[in-house]
């Protein structure tokens, strides 16, 4: 075996070693949140040419290491995240409203309204009957107390949603702002690495994880360039009008 064969053998061993290290890294991070499996791609090594058709082959070498991601599936998951959390929030608010109104039950607002109007009808039909008058007064008093209790409960519910700093909306906005600031920092660092030809798989994983977490708060629309690289984020704050757009 000449020097060419030794060179090919060394190149093959180095490439195989890189593949084993990558496989070990994938296994070690199988349970790491946000980690994307890496795939190694090989290519033929450069060939040196000399006089008289002489050439020196170098075997195989590592061409690139890429994350195994599917942007279409990522977008679908994030869309479903947004839909699920929106529907879940609507369901929680509906349950809270029903609890405040005491529905469905035999002692809720609807039952008290029925009792009041029934007693009013009975009293109107028999105004001379003392018990009918008493029942009507008691039903009216019960209905008034129910309205007062509902009003107080709605004030508490409103405070739980909108009061700073622990209300549902302010805390969500604060969490969103923190995530967006972190996303901007990670995205800028990833772009810098990519522009200088350095590997940025760890930053890209962190960016995708942040996008997944943000999609649980608001709707995301991500635009990519022809090579599939993330260049522009369009974040829908309100589905009807308000929209914040950030361009890297």
Tab-separated table of C-alpha atoms in Angstrom:
chain	number	residue	atom	x	y	z
A	1	UNK	CA	0.000	0.000	0.000
A	2	UNK	CA	1.415	3.362	-1.012
A	3	UNK	CA	1.051	6.728	0.574
A	4	UNK	CA	-2.183	7.206	-1.365
A	5	UNK	CA	-3.706	4.128	0.232
A	6	UNK	CA	-2.607	5.252	3.697
A	7	UNK	CA	-4.092	8.673	3.084
A	8	UNK	CA	-7.404	7.143	2.012
A	9	UNK	CA	-7.394	4.855	5.055
A	10	UNK	CA	-6.743	7.732	7.446
A	11	UNK	CA	-9.482	9.809	5.827
A	12	UNK	CA	-11.919	6.918	6.127
A	13	UNK	CA	-11.080	6.395	9.795
A	14	UNK	CA	-11.510	10.090	10.568
A	15	UNK	CA	-14.841	10.171	8.762
A	16	UNK	CA	-16.034	7.045	10.564
A	17	UNK	CA	-14.906	8.501	13.886
A	18	UNK	CA	-16.903	11.659	13.201
A	19	UNK	CA	-19.959	9.533	12.428
A	20	UNK	CA	-19.582	7.532	15.647
A	21	UNK	CA	-19.175	10.697	17.707
A	22	UNK	CA	-22.266	12.177	16.104
A	23	UNK	CA	-24.280	9.013	16.767
A	24	UNK	CA	-23.150	9.037	20.399
A	25	UNK	CA	-24.126	12.676	20.709
A	26	UNK	CA	-27.591	11.945	19.259
A	27	UNK	CA	-28.106	9.109	21.744
A	28	UNK	CA	-26.865	11.165	24.695
A	29	UNK	CA	-29.266	14.016	23.845
A	30	UNK	CA	-32.274	11.847	23.005
A	31	UNK	CA	-34.080	13.205	26.055
A	32	UNK	CA	-32.813	16.785	25.807
A	33	UNK	CA	-35.649	19.255	25.319
A	34	UNK	CA	-35.351	21.069	22.001
A	35	UNK	CA	-32.496	18.936	20.687
A	36	UNK	CA	-32.683	18.046	16.997
A	37	UNK	CA	-31.072	14.847	15.756
A	38	UNK	CA	-27.989	15.489	13.626
A	39	UNK	CA	-27.158	13.735	10.375
A	40	UNK	CA	-23.684	13.578	8.888
A	41	UNK	CA	-23.094	13.856	5.145
A	42	UNK	CA	-19.952	12.557	3.463
A	43	UNK	CA	-18.327	13.534	0.219
A	44	UNK	CA	-15.353	12.403	-1.813
A	45	UNK	CA	-12.123	13.990	-0.687
A	46	UNK	CA	-10.107	16.294	-2.963
A	47	UNK	CA	-7.894	14.694	-5.590
A	48	UNK	CA	-4.394	16.003	-6.236
A	49	UNK	CA	-3.253	15.826	-9.885
A	50	UNK	CA	0.303	15.727	-11.172
A	51	UNK	CA	2.223	15.198	-14.362
A	52	UNK	CA	1.808	12.126	-16.540
A	53	UNK	CA	-1.752	11.583	-15.391
A	54	UNK	CA	-0.534	11.155	-11.831
A	55	UNK	CA	-3.105	11.795	-9.131
A	56	UNK	CA	-3.417	11.310	-5.381
A	57	UNK	CA	-6.823	10.300	-4.031
A	58	UNK	CA	-7.822	11.242	-0.480
A	59	UNK	CA	-10.856	8.990	0.040
A	60	UNK	CA	-13.818	10.328	1.959
A	61	UNK	CA	-14.349	13.362	4.151
A	62	UNK	CA	-17.141	14.938	6.154
A	63	UNK	CA	-19.058	17.368	3.975
A	64	UNK	CA	-21.592	18.716	6.461
A	65	UNK	CA	-23.550	18.006	9.623
A	66	UNK	CA	-27.187	19.045	9.518
A	67	UNK	CA	-30.102	18.979	11.880
A	68	UNK	CA	-32.962	16.658	10.986
A	69	UNK	CA	-35.875	19.108	10.886
A	70	UNK	CA	-38.925	19.548	8.687
A	71	UNK	CA	-40.069	23.166	8.450
A	72	UNK	CA	-43.534	22.146	7.259
A	73	UNK	CA	-44.064	19.886	10.285
A	74	UNK	CA	-42.615	22.561	12.583
A	75	UNK	CA	-45.136	25.081	11.260
A	76	UNK	CA	-47.987	22.608	11.660
A	77	UNK	CA	-47.021	21.834	15.255
A	78	UNK	CA	-46.755	25.520	16.115
A	79	UNK	CA	-50.091	26.251	14.480
A	80	UNK	CA	-51.712	23.485	16.503
A	81	UNK	CA	-49.991	24.801	19.642
A	82	UNK	CA	-51.569	28.212	19.054
A	83	UNK	CA	-54.990	26.731	18.286
A	84	UNK	CA	-54.917	24.388	21.276
A	85	UNK	CA	-53.898	27.058	23.771
A	86	UNK	CA	-56.448	29.518	22.390
A	87	UNK	CA	-59.237	26.932	22.610
A	88	UNK	CA	-58.034	25.892	26.053
A	89	UNK	CA	-58.148	29.520	27.235
A	90	UNK	CA	-61.670	29.957	25.862
A	91	UNK	CA	-62.734	26.752	27.620
A	92	UNK	CA	-61.240	27.906	30.940
A	93	UNK	CA	-63.001	31.269	30.682
A	94	UNK	CA	-66.292	29.557	29.800
A	95	UNK	CA	-65.963	27.236	32.805
A	96	UNK	CA	-65.208	30.221	35.057
A	97	UNK	CA	-68.270	32.072	33.707
A	98	UNK	CA	-70.498	29.067	34.315
A	99	UNK	CA	-69.136	28.746	37.850
A	100	UNK	CA	-69.890	32.410	38.539
A	101	UNK	CA	-73.416	32.067	37.160
A	102	UNK	CA	-73.855	28.783	38.977
A	103	UNK	CA	-74.719	26.933	35.804
A	104	UNK	CA	-75.696	24.309	35.082
A	105	UNK	CA	-77.516	23.635	38.399
A	106	UNK	CA	-80.882	23.878	40.123
A	107	UNK	CA	-79.727	26.836	42.228
A	108	UNK	CA	-78.039	29.016	39.614
A	109	UNK	CA	-79.083	32.315	38.118
A	110	UNK	CA	-81.502	30.754	35.641
A	111	UNK	CA	-83.278	28.878	38.451
A	112	UNK	CA	-83.543	32.044	40.572
A	113	UNK	CA	-84.928	34.000	37.605
A	114	UNK	CA	-87.532	31.298	37.000
A	115	UNK	CA	-88.480	31.313	40.676
A	116	UNK	CA	-88.800	35.099	40.700
A	117	UNK	CA	-91.004	35.285	37.608
A	118	UNK	CA	-93.098	32.338	38.761
A	119	UNK	CA	-93.643	33.917	42.162
A	120	UNK	CA	-94.443	37.258	40.497
A	121	UNK	CA	-97.021	35.519	38.320
A	122	UNK	CA	-98.560	33.751	41.321
A	123	UNK	CA	-98.675	36.995	43.317
A	124	UNK	CA	-100.247	38.870	40.422
A	125	UNK	CA	-102.895	36.168	40.095
A	126	UNK	CA	-103.586	36.070	43.860
A	127	UNK	CA	-102.605	39.435	45.396
A	128	UNK	CA	-104.794	38.844	48.422
A	129	UNK	CA	-102.864	35.686	49.452
A	130	UNK	CA	-100.220	36.587	52.046
A	131	UNK	CA	-98.036	33.558	51.333
A	132	UNK	CA	-97.866	34.505	47.623
A	133	UNK	CA	-96.636	37.968	48.594
A	134	UNK	CA	-94.043	36.512	50.978
A	135	UNK	CA	-92.792	34.072	48.354
A	136	UNK	CA	-92.528	36.894	45.812
A	137	UNK	CA	-90.547	39.119	48.229
A	138	UNK	CA	-88.213	36.270	49.170
A	139	UNK	CA	-87.642	35.370	45.507
A	140	UNK	CA	-86.835	38.996	44.705
A	141	UNK	CA	-84.444	39.224	47.649
A	142	UNK	CA	-82.760	35.961	46.634
A	143	UNK	CA	-82.393	37.178	43.047
A	144	UNK	CA	-80.936	40.523	44.167
A	145	UNK	CA	-78.381	38.775	46.393
A	146	UNK	CA	-77.488	36.467	43.511
A	147	UNK	CA	-76.858	39.470	41.216
A	148	UNK	CA	-74.685	41.125	43.882
A	149	UNK	CA	-72.667	37.956	44.325
A	150	UNK	CA	-72.256	37.584	40.560
A	151	UNK	CA	-71.114	41.209	40.295
A	152	UNK	CA	-68.482	40.681	43.006
A	153	UNK	CA	-67.339	37.448	41.366
A	154	UNK	CA	-66.969	39.184	37.999
A	155	UNK	CA	-64.854	41.921	39.626
A	156	UNK	CA	-62.552	39.258	41.075
A	157	UNK	CA	-62.451	37.434	37.739
A	158	UNK	CA	-61.601	40.663	35.901
A	159	UNK	CA	-58.812	41.399	38.392
A	160	UNK	CA	-57.387	37.906	37.920
A	161	UNK	CA	-57.245	38.528	34.174
A	162	UNK	CA	-56.110	42.119	33.800
A	163	UNK	CA	-54.534	43.456	37.017
A	164	UNK	CA	-50.775	44.062	37.058
A	165	UNK	CA	-48.474	42.299	37.595
A	166	UNK	CA	-49.958	38.879	38.270
A	167	UNK	CA	-53.057	39.000	36.088
A	168	UNK	CA	-53.391	36.486	33.299
A	169	UNK	CA	-52.892	39.041	30.512
A	170	UNK	CA	-50.010	41.063	32.059
A	171	UNK	CA	-48.117	37.924	33.050
A	172	UNK	CA	-48.566	36.471	29.546
A	173	UNK	CA	-47.375	39.716	27.962
A	174	UNK	CA	-44.352	39.815	30.264
A	175	UNK	CA	-43.531	36.194	29.471
A	176	UNK	CA	-43.928	36.883	25.744
A	177	UNK	CA	-41.656	39.929	25.860
A	178	UNK	CA	-38.953	37.955	27.654
A	179	UNK	CA	-39.207	35.139	25.104
A	180	UNK	CA	-39.039	37.590	22.187
A	181	UNK	CA	-35.964	39.306	23.606
A	182	UNK	CA	-34.251	35.952	24.068
A	183	UNK	CA	-35.312	34.883	20.566
A	184	UNK	CA	-33.852	38.043	19.027
A	185	UNK	CA	-30.538	37.519	20.824
A	186	UNK	CA	-30.298	33.847	19.827
A	187	UNK	CA	-31.318	34.557	16.232
A	188	UNK	CA	-28.697	37.286	15.831
A	189	UNK	CA	-25.993	35.016	17.265
A	190	UNK	CA	-27.042	32.203	14.910
A	191	UNK	CA	-26.881	34.526	11.896
A	192	UNK	CA	-23.395	35.687	12.867
A	193	UNK	CA	-22.161	32.098	13.123
A	194	UNK	CA	-23.766	31.135	9.827
A	195	UNK	CA	-22.266	34.156	8.064
A	196	UNK	CA	-18.741	33.245	9.145
A	197	UNK	CA	-19.243	29.601	8.195
A	198	UNK	CA	-19.287	28.316	11.762
A	199	UNK	CA	-21.688	25.620	12.940
A	200	UNK	CA	-24.731	26.906	14.817
A	201	UNK	CA	-26.844	23.793	15.366
A	202	UNK	CA	-27.085	24.456	19.117
A	203	UNK	CA	-28.329	28.006	18.553
A	204	UNK	CA	-30.745	26.857	15.857
A	205	UNK	CA	-32.133	24.262	18.276
A	206	UNK	CA	-32.567	26.916	20.945
A	207	UNK	CA	-34.246	29.227	18.437
A	208	UNK	CA	-36.690	26.521	17.360
A	209	UNK	CA	-37.462	25.722	20.998
A	210	UNK	CA	-38.182	29.393	21.681
A	211	UNK	CA	-40.445	29.531	18.625
A	212	UNK	CA	-42.307	26.477	19.929
A	213	UNK	CA	-42.759	28.135	23.327
A	214	UNK	CA	-43.846	31.449	21.791
A	215	UNK	CA	-46.387	29.642	19.611
A	216	UNK	CA	-48.098	28.557	22.834
A	217	UNK	CA	-48.759	32.240	23.600
A	218	UNK	CA	-49.439	33.825	20.196
A	219	UNK	CA	-49.750	32.802	16.576
A	220	UNK	CA	-46.545	32.664	14.533
A	221	UNK	CA	-46.055	32.975	10.800
A	222	UNK	CA	-42.473	32.175	9.774
A	223	UNK	CA	-41.041	33.060	6.388
A	224	UNK	CA	-37.941	31.297	5.076
A	225	UNK	CA	-35.715	31.972	2.085
A	226	UNK	CA	-35.225	29.608	-0.834
A	227	UNK	CA	-32.601	27.576	1.027
A	228	UNK	CA	-34.956	27.059	3.946
A	229	UNK	CA	-33.100	29.438	6.258
A	230	UNK	CA	-35.133	31.512	8.658
A	231	UNK	CA	-34.928	35.167	7.668
A	232	UNK	CA	-38.150	36.875	8.744
A	233	UNK	CA	-40.617	36.439	11.596
A	234	UNK	CA	-44.169	37.706	11.366
A	235	UNK	CA	-45.889	37.537	14.742
A	236	UNK	CA	-49.656	37.920	14.852
A	237	UNK	CA	-50.563	39.732	18.069
A	238	UNK	CA	-54.217	40.057	17.106
A	239	UNK	CA	-55.869	37.988	14.406
A	240	UNK	CA	-57.871	40.982	13.147
A	241	UNK	CA	-55.656	44.059	12.993
A	242	UNK	CA	-52.615	44.427	15.247
A	243	UNK	CA	-49.477	42.766	13.970
A	244	UNK	CA	-45.813	43.038	14.953
A	245	UNK	CA	-43.195	42.227	12.356
A	246	UNK	CA	-39.513	41.716	13.079
A	247	UNK	CA	-36.854	41.280	10.412
A	248	UNK	CA	-33.400	39.961	11.127
